Every structure is written in structure tokens, then in C-alpha cells.
mmCIF file with all atom_site columns, C-alpha atoms in Angstrom:
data_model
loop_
_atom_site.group_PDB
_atom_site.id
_atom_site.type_symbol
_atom_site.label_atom_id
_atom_site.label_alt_id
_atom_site.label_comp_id
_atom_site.label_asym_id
_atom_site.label_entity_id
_atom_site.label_seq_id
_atom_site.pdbx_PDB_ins_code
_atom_site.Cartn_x
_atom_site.Cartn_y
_atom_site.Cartn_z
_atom_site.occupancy
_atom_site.B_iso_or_equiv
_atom_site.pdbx_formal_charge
_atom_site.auth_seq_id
_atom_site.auth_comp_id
_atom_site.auth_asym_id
_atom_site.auth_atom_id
_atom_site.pdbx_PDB_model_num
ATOM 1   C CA . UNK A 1 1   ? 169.316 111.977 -29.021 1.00 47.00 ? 956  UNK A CA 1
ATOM 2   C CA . UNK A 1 2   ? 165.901 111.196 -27.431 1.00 47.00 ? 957  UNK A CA 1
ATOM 3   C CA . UNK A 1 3   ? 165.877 110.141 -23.626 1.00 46.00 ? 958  UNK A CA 1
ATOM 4   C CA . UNK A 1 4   ? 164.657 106.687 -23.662 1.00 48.00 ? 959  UNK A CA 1
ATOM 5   C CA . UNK A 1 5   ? 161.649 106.171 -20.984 1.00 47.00 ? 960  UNK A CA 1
ATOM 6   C CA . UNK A 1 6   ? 160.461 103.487 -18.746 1.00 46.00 ? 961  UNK A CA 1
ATOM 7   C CA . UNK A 1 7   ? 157.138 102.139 -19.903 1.00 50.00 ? 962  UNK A CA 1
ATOM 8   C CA . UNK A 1 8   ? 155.102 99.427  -17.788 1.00 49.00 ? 963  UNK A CA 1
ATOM 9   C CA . UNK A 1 9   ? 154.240 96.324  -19.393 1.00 52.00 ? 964  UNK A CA 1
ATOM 10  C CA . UNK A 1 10  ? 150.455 95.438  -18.775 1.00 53.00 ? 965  UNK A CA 1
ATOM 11  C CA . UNK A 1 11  ? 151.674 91.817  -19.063 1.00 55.00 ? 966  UNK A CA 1
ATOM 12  C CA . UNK A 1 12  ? 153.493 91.837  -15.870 1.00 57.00 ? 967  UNK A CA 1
ATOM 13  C CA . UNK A 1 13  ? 151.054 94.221  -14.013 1.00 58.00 ? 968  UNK A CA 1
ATOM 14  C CA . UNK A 1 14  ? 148.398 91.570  -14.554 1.00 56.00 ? 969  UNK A CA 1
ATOM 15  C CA . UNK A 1 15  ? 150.887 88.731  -13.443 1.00 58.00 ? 970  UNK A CA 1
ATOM 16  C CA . UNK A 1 16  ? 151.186 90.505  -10.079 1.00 60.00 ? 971  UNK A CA 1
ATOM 17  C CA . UNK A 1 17  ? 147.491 90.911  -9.555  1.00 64.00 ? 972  UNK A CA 1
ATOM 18  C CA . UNK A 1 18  ? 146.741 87.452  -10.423 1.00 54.00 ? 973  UNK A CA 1
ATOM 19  C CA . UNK A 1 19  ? 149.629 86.650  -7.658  1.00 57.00 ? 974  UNK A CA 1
ATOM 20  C CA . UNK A 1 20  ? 148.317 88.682  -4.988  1.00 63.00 ? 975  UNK A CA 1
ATOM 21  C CA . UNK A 1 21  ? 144.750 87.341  -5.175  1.00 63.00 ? 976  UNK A CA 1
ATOM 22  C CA . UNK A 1 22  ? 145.933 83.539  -5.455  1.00 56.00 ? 977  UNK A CA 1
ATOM 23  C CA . UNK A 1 23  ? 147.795 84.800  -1.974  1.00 65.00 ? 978  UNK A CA 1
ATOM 24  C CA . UNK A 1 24  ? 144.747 86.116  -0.586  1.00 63.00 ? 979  UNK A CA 1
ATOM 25  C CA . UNK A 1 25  ? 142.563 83.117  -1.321  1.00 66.00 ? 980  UNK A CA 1
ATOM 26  C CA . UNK A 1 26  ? 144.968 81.125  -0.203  1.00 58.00 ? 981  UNK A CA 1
ATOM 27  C CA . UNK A 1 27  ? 144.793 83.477  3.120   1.00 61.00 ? 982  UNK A CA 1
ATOM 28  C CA . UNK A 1 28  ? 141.208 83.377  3.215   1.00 65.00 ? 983  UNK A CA 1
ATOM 29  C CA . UNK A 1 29  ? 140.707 79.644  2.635   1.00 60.00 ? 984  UNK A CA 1
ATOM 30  C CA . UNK A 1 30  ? 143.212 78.540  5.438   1.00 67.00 ? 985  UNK A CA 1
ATOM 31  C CA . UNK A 1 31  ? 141.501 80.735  7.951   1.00 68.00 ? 986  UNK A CA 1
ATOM 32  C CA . UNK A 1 32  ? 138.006 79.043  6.717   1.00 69.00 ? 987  UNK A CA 1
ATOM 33  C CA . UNK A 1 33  ? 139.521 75.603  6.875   1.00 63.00 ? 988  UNK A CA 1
ATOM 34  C CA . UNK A 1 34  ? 140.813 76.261  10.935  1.00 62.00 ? 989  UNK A CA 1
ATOM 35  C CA . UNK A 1 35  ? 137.265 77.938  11.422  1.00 71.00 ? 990  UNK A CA 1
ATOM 36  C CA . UNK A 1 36  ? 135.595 74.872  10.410  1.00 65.00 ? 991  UNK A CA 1
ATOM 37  C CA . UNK A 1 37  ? 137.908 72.329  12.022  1.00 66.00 ? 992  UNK A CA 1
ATOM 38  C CA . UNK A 1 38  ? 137.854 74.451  15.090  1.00 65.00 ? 993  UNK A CA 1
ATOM 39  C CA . UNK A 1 39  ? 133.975 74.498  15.162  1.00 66.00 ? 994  UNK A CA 1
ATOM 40  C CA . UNK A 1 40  ? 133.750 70.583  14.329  1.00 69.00 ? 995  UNK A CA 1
ATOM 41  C CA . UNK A 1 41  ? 135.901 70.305  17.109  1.00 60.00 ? 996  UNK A CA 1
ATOM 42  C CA . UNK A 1 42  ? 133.846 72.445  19.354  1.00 67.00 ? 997  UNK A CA 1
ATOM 43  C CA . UNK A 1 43  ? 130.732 70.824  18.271  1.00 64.00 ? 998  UNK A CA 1
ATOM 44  C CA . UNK A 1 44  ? 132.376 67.098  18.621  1.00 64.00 ? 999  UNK A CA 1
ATOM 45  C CA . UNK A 1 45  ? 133.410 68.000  22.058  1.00 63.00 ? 1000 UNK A CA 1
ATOM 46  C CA . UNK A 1 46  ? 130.034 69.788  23.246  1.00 60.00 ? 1001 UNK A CA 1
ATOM 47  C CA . UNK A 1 47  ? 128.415 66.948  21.949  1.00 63.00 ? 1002 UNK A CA 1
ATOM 48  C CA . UNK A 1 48  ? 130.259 64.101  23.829  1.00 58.00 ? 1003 UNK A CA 1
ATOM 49  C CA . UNK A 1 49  ? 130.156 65.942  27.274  1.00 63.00 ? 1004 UNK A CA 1
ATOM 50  C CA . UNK A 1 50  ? 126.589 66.235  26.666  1.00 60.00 ? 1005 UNK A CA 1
ATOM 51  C CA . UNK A 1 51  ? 126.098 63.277  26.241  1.00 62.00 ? 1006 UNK A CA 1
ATOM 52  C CA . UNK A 1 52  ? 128.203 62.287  29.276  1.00 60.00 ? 1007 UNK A CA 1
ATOM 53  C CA . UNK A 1 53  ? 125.724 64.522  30.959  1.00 59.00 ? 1008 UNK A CA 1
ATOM 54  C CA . UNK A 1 54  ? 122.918 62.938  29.917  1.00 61.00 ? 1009 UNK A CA 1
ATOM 55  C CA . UNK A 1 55  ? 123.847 59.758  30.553  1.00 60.00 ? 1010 UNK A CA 1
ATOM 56  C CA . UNK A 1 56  ? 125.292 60.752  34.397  1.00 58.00 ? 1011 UNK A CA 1
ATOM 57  C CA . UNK A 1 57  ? 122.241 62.287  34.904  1.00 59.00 ? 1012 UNK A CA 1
ATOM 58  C CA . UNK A 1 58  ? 119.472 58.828  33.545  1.00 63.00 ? 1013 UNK A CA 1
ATOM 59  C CA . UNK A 1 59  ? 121.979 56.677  35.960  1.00 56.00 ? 1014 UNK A CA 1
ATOM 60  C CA . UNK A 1 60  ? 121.258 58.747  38.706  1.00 59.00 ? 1015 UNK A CA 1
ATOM 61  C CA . UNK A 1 61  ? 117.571 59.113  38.112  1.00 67.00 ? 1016 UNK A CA 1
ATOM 62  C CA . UNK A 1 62  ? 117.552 55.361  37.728  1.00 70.00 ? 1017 UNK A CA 1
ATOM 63  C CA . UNK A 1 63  ? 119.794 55.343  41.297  1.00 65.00 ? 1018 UNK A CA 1
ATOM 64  C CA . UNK A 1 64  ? 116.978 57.366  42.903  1.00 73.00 ? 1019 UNK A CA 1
ATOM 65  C CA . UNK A 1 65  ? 114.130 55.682  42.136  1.00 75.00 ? 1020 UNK A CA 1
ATOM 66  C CA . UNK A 1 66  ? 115.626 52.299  42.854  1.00 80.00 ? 1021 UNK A CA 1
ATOM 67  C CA . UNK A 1 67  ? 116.355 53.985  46.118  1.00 81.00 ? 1022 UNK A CA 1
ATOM 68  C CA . UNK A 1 68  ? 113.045 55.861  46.761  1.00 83.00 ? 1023 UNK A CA 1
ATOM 69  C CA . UNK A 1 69  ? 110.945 52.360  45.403  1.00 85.00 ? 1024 UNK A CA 1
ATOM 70  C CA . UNK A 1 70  ? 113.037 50.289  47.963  1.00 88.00 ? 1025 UNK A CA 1
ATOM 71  C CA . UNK A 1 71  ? 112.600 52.992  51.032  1.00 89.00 ? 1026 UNK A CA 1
ATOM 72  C CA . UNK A 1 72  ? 108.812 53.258  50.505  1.00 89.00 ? 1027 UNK A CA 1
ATOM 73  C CA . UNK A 1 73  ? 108.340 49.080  50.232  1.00 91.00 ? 1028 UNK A CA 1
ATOM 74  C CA . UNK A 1 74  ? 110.430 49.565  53.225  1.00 93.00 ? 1029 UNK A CA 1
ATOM 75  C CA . UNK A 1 75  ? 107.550 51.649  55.048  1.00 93.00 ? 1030 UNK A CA 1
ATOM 76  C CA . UNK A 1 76  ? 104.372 49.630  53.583  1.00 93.00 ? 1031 UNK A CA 1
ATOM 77  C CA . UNK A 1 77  ? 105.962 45.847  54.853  1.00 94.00 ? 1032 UNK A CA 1
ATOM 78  C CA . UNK A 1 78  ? 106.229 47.651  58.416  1.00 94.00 ? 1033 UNK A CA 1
ATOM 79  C CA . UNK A 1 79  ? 102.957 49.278  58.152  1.00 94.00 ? 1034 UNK A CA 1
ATOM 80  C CA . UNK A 1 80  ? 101.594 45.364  56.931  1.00 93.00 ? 1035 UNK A CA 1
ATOM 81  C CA . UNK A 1 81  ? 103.296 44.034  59.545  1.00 92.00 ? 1036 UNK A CA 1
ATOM 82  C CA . UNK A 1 82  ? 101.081 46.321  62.340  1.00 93.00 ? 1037 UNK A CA 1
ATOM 83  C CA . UNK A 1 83  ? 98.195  45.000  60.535  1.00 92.00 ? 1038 UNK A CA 1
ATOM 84  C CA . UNK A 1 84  ? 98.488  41.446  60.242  1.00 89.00 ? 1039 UNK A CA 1
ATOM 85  C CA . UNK A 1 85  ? 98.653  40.945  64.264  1.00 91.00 ? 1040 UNK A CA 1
ATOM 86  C CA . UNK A 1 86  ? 95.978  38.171  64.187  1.00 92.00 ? 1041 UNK A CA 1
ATOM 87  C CA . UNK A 1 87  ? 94.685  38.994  68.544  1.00 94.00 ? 1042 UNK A CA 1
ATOM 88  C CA . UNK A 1 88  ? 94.434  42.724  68.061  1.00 95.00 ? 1043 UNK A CA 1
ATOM 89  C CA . UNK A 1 89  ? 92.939  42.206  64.578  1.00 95.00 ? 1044 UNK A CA 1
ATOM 90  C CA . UNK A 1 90  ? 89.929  39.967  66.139  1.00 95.00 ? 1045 UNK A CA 1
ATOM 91  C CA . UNK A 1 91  ? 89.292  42.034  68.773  1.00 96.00 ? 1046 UNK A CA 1
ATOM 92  C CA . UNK A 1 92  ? 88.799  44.884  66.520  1.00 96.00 ? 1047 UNK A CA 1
ATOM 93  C CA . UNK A 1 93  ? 86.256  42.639  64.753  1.00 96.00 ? 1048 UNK A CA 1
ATOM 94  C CA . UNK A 1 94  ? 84.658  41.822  67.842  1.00 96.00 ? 1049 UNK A CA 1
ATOM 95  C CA . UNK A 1 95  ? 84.174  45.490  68.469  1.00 96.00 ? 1050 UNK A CA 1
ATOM 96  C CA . UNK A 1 96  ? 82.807  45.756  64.680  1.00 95.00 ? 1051 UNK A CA 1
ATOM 97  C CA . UNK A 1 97  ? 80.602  43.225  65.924  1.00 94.00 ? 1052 UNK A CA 1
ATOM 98  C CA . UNK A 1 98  ? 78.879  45.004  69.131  1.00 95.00 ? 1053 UNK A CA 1
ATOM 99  C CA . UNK A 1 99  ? 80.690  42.648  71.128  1.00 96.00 ? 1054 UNK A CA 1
ATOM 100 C CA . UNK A 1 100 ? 82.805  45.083  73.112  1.00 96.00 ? 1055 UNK A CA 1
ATOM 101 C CA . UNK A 1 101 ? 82.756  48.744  73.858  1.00 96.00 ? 1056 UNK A CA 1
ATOM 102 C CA . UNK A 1 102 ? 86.010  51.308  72.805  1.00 96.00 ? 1057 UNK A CA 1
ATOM 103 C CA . UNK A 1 103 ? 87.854  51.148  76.305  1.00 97.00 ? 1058 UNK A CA 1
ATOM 104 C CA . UNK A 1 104 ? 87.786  47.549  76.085  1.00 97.00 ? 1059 UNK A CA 1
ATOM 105 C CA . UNK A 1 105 ? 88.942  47.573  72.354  1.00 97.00 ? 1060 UNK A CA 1
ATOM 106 C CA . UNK A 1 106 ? 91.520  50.136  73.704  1.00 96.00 ? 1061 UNK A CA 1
ATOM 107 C CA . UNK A 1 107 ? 92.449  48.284  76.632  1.00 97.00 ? 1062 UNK A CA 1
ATOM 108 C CA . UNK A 1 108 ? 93.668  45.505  74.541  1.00 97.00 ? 1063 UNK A CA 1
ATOM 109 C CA . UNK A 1 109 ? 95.019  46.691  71.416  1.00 97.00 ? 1064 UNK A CA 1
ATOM 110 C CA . UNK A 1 110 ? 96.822  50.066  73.020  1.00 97.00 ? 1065 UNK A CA 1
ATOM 111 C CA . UNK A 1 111 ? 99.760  48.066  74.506  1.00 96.00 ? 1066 UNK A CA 1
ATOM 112 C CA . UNK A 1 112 ? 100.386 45.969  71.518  1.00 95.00 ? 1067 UNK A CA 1
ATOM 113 C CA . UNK A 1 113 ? 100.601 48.994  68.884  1.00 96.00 ? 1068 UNK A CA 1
ATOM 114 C CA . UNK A 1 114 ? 102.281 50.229  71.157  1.00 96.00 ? 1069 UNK A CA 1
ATOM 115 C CA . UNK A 1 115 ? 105.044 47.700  71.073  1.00 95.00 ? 1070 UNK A CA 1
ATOM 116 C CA . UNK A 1 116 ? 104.798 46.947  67.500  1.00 93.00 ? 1071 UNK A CA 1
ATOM 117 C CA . UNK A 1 117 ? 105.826 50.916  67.725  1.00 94.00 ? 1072 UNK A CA 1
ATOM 118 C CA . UNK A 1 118 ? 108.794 50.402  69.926  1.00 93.00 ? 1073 UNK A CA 1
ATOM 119 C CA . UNK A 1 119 ? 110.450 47.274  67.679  1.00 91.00 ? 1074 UNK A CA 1
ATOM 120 C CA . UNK A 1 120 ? 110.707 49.898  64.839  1.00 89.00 ? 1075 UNK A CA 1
ATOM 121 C CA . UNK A 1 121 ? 113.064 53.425  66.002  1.00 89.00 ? 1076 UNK A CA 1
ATOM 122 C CA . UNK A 1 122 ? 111.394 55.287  62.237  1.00 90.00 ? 1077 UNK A CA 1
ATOM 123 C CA . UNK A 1 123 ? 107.887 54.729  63.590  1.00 95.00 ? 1078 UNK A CA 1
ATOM 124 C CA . UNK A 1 124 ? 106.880 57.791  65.257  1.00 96.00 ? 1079 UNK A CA 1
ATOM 125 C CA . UNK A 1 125 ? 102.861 56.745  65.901  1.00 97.00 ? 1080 UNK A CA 1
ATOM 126 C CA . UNK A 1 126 ? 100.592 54.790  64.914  1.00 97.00 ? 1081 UNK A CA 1
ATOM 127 C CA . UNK A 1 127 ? 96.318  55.570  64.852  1.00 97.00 ? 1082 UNK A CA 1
ATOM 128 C CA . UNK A 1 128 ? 93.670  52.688  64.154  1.00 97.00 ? 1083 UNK A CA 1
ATOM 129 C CA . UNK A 1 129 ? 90.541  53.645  62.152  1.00 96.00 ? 1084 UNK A CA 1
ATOM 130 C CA . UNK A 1 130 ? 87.217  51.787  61.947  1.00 94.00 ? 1085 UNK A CA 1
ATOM 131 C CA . UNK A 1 131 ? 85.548  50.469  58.763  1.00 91.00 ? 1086 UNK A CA 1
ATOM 132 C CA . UNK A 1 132 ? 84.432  54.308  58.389  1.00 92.00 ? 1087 UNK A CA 1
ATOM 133 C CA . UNK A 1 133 ? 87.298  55.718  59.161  1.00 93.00 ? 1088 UNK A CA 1
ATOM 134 C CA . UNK A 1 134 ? 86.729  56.703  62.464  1.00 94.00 ? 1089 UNK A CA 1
ATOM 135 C CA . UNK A 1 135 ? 90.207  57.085  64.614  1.00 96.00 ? 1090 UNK A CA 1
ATOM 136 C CA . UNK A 1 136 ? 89.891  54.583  67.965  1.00 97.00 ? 1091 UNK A CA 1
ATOM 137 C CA . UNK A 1 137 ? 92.912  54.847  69.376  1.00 96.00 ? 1092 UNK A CA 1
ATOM 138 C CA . UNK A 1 138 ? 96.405  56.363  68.677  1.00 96.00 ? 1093 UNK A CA 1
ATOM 139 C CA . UNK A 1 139 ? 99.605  55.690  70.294  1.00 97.00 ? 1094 UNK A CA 1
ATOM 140 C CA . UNK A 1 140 ? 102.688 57.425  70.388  1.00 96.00 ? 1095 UNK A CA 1
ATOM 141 C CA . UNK A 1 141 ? 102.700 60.773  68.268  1.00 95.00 ? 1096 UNK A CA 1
ATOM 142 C CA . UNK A 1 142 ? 99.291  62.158  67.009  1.00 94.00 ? 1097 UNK A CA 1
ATOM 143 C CA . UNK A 1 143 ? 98.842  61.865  63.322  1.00 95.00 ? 1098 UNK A CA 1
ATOM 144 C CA . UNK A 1 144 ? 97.255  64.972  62.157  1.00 93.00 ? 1099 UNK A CA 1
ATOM 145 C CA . UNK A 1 145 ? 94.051  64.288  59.301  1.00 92.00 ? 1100 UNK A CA 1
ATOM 146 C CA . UNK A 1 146 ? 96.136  67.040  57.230  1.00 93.00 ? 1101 UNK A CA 1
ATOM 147 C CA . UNK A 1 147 ? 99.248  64.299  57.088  1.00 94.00 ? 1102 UNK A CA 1
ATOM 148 C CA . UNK A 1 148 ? 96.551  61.018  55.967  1.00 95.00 ? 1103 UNK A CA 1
ATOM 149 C CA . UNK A 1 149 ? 97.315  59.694  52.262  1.00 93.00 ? 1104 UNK A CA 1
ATOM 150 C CA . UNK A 1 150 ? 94.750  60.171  49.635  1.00 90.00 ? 1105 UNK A CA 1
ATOM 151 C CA . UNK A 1 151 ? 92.310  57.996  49.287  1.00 88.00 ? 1106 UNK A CA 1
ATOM 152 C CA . UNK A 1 152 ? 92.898  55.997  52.942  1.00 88.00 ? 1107 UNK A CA 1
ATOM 153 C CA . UNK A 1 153 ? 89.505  53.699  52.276  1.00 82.00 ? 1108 UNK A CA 1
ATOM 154 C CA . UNK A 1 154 ? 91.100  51.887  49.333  1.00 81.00 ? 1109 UNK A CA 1
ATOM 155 C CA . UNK A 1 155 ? 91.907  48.239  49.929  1.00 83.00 ? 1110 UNK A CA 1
ATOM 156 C CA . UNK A 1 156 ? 96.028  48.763  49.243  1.00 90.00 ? 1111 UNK A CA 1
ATOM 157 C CA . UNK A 1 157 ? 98.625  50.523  51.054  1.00 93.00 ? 1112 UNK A CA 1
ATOM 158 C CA . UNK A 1 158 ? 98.903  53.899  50.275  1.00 93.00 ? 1113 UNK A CA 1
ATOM 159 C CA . UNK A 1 159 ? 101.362 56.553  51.138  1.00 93.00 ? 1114 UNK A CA 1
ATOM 160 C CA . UNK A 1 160 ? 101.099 60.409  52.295  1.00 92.00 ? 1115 UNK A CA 1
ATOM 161 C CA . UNK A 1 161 ? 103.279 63.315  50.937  1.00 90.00 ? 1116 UNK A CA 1
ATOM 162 C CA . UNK A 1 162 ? 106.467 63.870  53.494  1.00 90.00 ? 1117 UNK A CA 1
ATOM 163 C CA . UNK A 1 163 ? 105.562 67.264  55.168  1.00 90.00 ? 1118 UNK A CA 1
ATOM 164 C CA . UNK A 1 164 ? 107.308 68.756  58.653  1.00 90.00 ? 1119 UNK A CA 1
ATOM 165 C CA . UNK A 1 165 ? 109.426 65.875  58.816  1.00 90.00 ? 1120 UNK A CA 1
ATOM 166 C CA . UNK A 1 166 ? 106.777 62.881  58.192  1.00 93.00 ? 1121 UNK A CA 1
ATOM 167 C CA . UNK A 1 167 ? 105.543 60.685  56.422  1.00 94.00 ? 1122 UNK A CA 1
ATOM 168 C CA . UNK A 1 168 ? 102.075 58.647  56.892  1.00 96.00 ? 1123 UNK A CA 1
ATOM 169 C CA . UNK A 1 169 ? 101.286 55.189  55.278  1.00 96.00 ? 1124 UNK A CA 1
ATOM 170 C CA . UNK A 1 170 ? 97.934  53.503  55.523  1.00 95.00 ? 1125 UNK A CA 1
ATOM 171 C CA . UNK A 1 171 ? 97.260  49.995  55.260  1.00 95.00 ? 1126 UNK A CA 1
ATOM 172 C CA . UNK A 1 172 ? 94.063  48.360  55.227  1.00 95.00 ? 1127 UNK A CA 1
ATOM 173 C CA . UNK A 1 173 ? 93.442  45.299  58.036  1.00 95.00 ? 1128 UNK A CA 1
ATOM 174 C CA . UNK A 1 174 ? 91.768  42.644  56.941  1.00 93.00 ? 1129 UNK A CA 1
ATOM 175 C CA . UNK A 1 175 ? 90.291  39.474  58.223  1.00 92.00 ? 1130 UNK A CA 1
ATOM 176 C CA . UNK A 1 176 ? 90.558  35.560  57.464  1.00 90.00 ? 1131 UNK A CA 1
ATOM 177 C CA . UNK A 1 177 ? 87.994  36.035  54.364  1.00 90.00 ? 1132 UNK A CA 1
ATOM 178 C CA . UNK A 1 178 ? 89.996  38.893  52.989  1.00 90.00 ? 1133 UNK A CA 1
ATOM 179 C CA . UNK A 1 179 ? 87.355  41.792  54.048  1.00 91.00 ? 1134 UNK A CA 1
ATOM 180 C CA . UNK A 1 180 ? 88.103  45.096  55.185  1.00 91.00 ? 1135 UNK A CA 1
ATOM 181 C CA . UNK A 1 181 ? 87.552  45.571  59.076  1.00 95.00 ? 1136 UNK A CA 1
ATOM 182 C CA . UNK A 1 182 ? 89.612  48.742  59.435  1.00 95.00 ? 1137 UNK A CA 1
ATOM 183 C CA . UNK A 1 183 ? 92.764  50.772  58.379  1.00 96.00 ? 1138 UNK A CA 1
ATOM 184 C CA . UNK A 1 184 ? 95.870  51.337  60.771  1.00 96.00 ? 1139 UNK A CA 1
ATOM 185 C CA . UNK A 1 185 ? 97.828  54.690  59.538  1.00 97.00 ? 1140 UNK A CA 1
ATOM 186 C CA . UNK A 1 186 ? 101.509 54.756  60.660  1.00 97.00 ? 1141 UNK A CA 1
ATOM 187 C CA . UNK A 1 187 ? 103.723 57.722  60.878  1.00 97.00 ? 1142 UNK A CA 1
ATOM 188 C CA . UNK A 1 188 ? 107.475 57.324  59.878  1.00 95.00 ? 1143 UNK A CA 1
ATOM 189 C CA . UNK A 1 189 ? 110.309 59.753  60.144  1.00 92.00 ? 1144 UNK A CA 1
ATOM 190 C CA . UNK A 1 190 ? 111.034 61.159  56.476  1.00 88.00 ? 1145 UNK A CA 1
ATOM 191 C CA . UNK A 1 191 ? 115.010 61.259  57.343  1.00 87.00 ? 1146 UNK A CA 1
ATOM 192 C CA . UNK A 1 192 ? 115.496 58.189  55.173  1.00 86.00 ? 1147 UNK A CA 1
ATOM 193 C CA . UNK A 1 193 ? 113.709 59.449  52.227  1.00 83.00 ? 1148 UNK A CA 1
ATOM 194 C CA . UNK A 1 194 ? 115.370 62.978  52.876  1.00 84.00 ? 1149 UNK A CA 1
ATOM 195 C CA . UNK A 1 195 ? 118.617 61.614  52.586  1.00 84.00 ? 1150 UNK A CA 1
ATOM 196 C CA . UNK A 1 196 ? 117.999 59.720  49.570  1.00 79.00 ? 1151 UNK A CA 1
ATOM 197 C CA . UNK A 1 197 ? 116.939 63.103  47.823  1.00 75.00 ? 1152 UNK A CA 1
ATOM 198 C CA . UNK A 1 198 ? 119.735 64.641  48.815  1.00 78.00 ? 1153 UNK A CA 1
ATOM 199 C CA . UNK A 1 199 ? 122.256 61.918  47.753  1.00 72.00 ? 1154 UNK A CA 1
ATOM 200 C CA . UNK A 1 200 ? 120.621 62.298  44.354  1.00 61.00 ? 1155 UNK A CA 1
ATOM 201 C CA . UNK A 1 201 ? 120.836 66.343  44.145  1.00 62.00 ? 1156 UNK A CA 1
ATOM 202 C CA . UNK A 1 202 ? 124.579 65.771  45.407  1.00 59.00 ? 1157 UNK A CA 1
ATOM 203 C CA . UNK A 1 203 ? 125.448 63.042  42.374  1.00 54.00 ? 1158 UNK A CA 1
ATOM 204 C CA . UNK A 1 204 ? 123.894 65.674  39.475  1.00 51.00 ? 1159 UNK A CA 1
ATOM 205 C CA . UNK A 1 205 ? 125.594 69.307  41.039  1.00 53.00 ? 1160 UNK A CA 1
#
């Protein structure tokens, strides 16, 4: 008798194909899915500690400049405060006036900077200018031309950049009628300001 052989049915071949490709996908697609998530997820995250970020870093800028706007009004009310000294003020217009010579003008006014400079520990010196700008006395520290403020002729208070530890604000002195007989330039201490910059750098590391 013949030997009966095995043959393969192309049916069930196909069947097995179709089953190990439906596996695959299947695979493929979960590992796509978790990709996805897991990026969402990574993007969701990134996103909200940005954000975070952002908004730690605007509340800090905001603390700052509160700070810095409150420290420098600080400075230009002292600096006002030399200038509005009605004796020292009128003798300074006398001397505008030919009435008196420096040393007189000097005489006068010296002592009382001098204490308006003691009743305040930041103020390091303080120099009075003439309508022209001419320095005509000084007391305590010298203020070096190099540390003025821009623009010291200008009828507001203006302030100078902080170098070597100071910081220079000019204020304009002016009489009963609201005119411009001079300019007093005081020189602070910058630790204040300092260590309101650093406060700031130490909130955003």
C-alpha cells in the first residue's frame, strides 16, 4: 500500500500569520500608547514646574523692585531733607547775592551739614554746589565728580550708579518762589541696596 504523507494546509498557515501580526500590533500599539502617555506626562509636568518657575521668579522681581523703589525714596527724602533747611538755604542765597564771601558762607553752613550728616549713620558726606555747579563746601567724606548722577542741574532728585561701595543723590535747593539757588549731593552707603540685590539673587537660585 502507499505511505500516506503529511501535507500542510495553506488554510491554517495563513491563520497563524494573521495571529502573529494581530500579536505584534497589539505589541507595537501598547508600547506607542505608554510612549505617548509617558511624554504627555512629561510634557504636563515640565509645563507646570515651568510655570511655577515663572511665576516664583515675576513675584520676586515684583519683591525687588518694591524693595529697590522704597530704598531709593528712602535716600531722596533724606537728601530733601538737607535741602529744605530754611537758615543755611538763605545764606546760600545771600552769597548768590554778593552779600557774603565763601568763608563766611562756609562758616555758617559747614556745622549744620555737618549735623544734618551725623542724625543719619548711611550718610557718608555731603558737598553743596552753586547755581553752576561749583562745589563750596563738603563735609564729611569727599564725593568724587566720577560718583555725581547724570544730569545733576535738573530741577528733581536724581540718583548716581552704586560704585566702590556708594551711592550719590542730588537734590536741587530751592527758595520761597520755587527757583533753583543750588544743588546739595549726598553720599550714602550702598549696603542697603546691596543687600536687597542679594536677597533677590538668593530667592531665584
Amino acid at each position: 500500500m502507499p505511505i500516506a504523507t503529511e501535507q500542510s494546509h495553506p488554510g491554517t498557515e495563513d491563520s497563524n500569520q494573521v495571529h502573529k501580526r494581530v500579536r505584534l500590533m497589539a505589541v507595537l500599539g501598547t508600547l506607542l500608547t505608554s510612549c505617548v502617555i509617558g511624554g504627555i506626562a512629561t510634557l504636563m509636568l515640565y509645563t507646570s514646574q515651568v510655570e511655577t518657575l515663572r511665576k516664583q521668579l515675576f513675584f520676586s522681581i515684583e519683591l525687588e523692585a518694591t524693595a529697590l523703589e522704597a530704598e531709593l525714596s528712602r535716600l531722596g527724602n533724606i537728601a530733601s531733607q538737607v535741602t529744605s533747611r530754611t537758615r543755611i538755604r538763605q545764606e546760600l542765597e545771600r552769597y548768590n547775592g554778593g552779600k557774603i564771601g565763601i568763608q563766611a558762607l562756609t562758616n555758617f553752613t559747614a556745622p549744620k551739614l555737618a549735623d544734618a550728616m551725623h542724625s543719619n549713620s548711611d550718610v557718608l558726606g555731603i558737598t553743596r554746589l552753586s547755581r553752576d555747579l561749583t562745589p563750596l563746601l563738603s563735609v564729611g567724606s569727599e564725593i568724587p565728580s566720577t560718583h555725581w548722577p547724570l544730569n545733576v542741574s535738573e530741577p528733581e532728585i536724581r540718583f548716581g550708579i552704586p560704585q566702590e561701595g556708594k551711592v550719590v543723590v542730588s537734590a536741587p535747593i530751592r527758595n520761597r518762589a520755587q527757583e533753583a539757588v543750588g544743588v546739595d549731593l549726598v553720599m550714602f552707603s550702598d549696603d542697603r541696596l546691596k543687600s536687597i540685590m542679594q536677597e533677590f539673587f538668593g530667592r531665584v537660585e
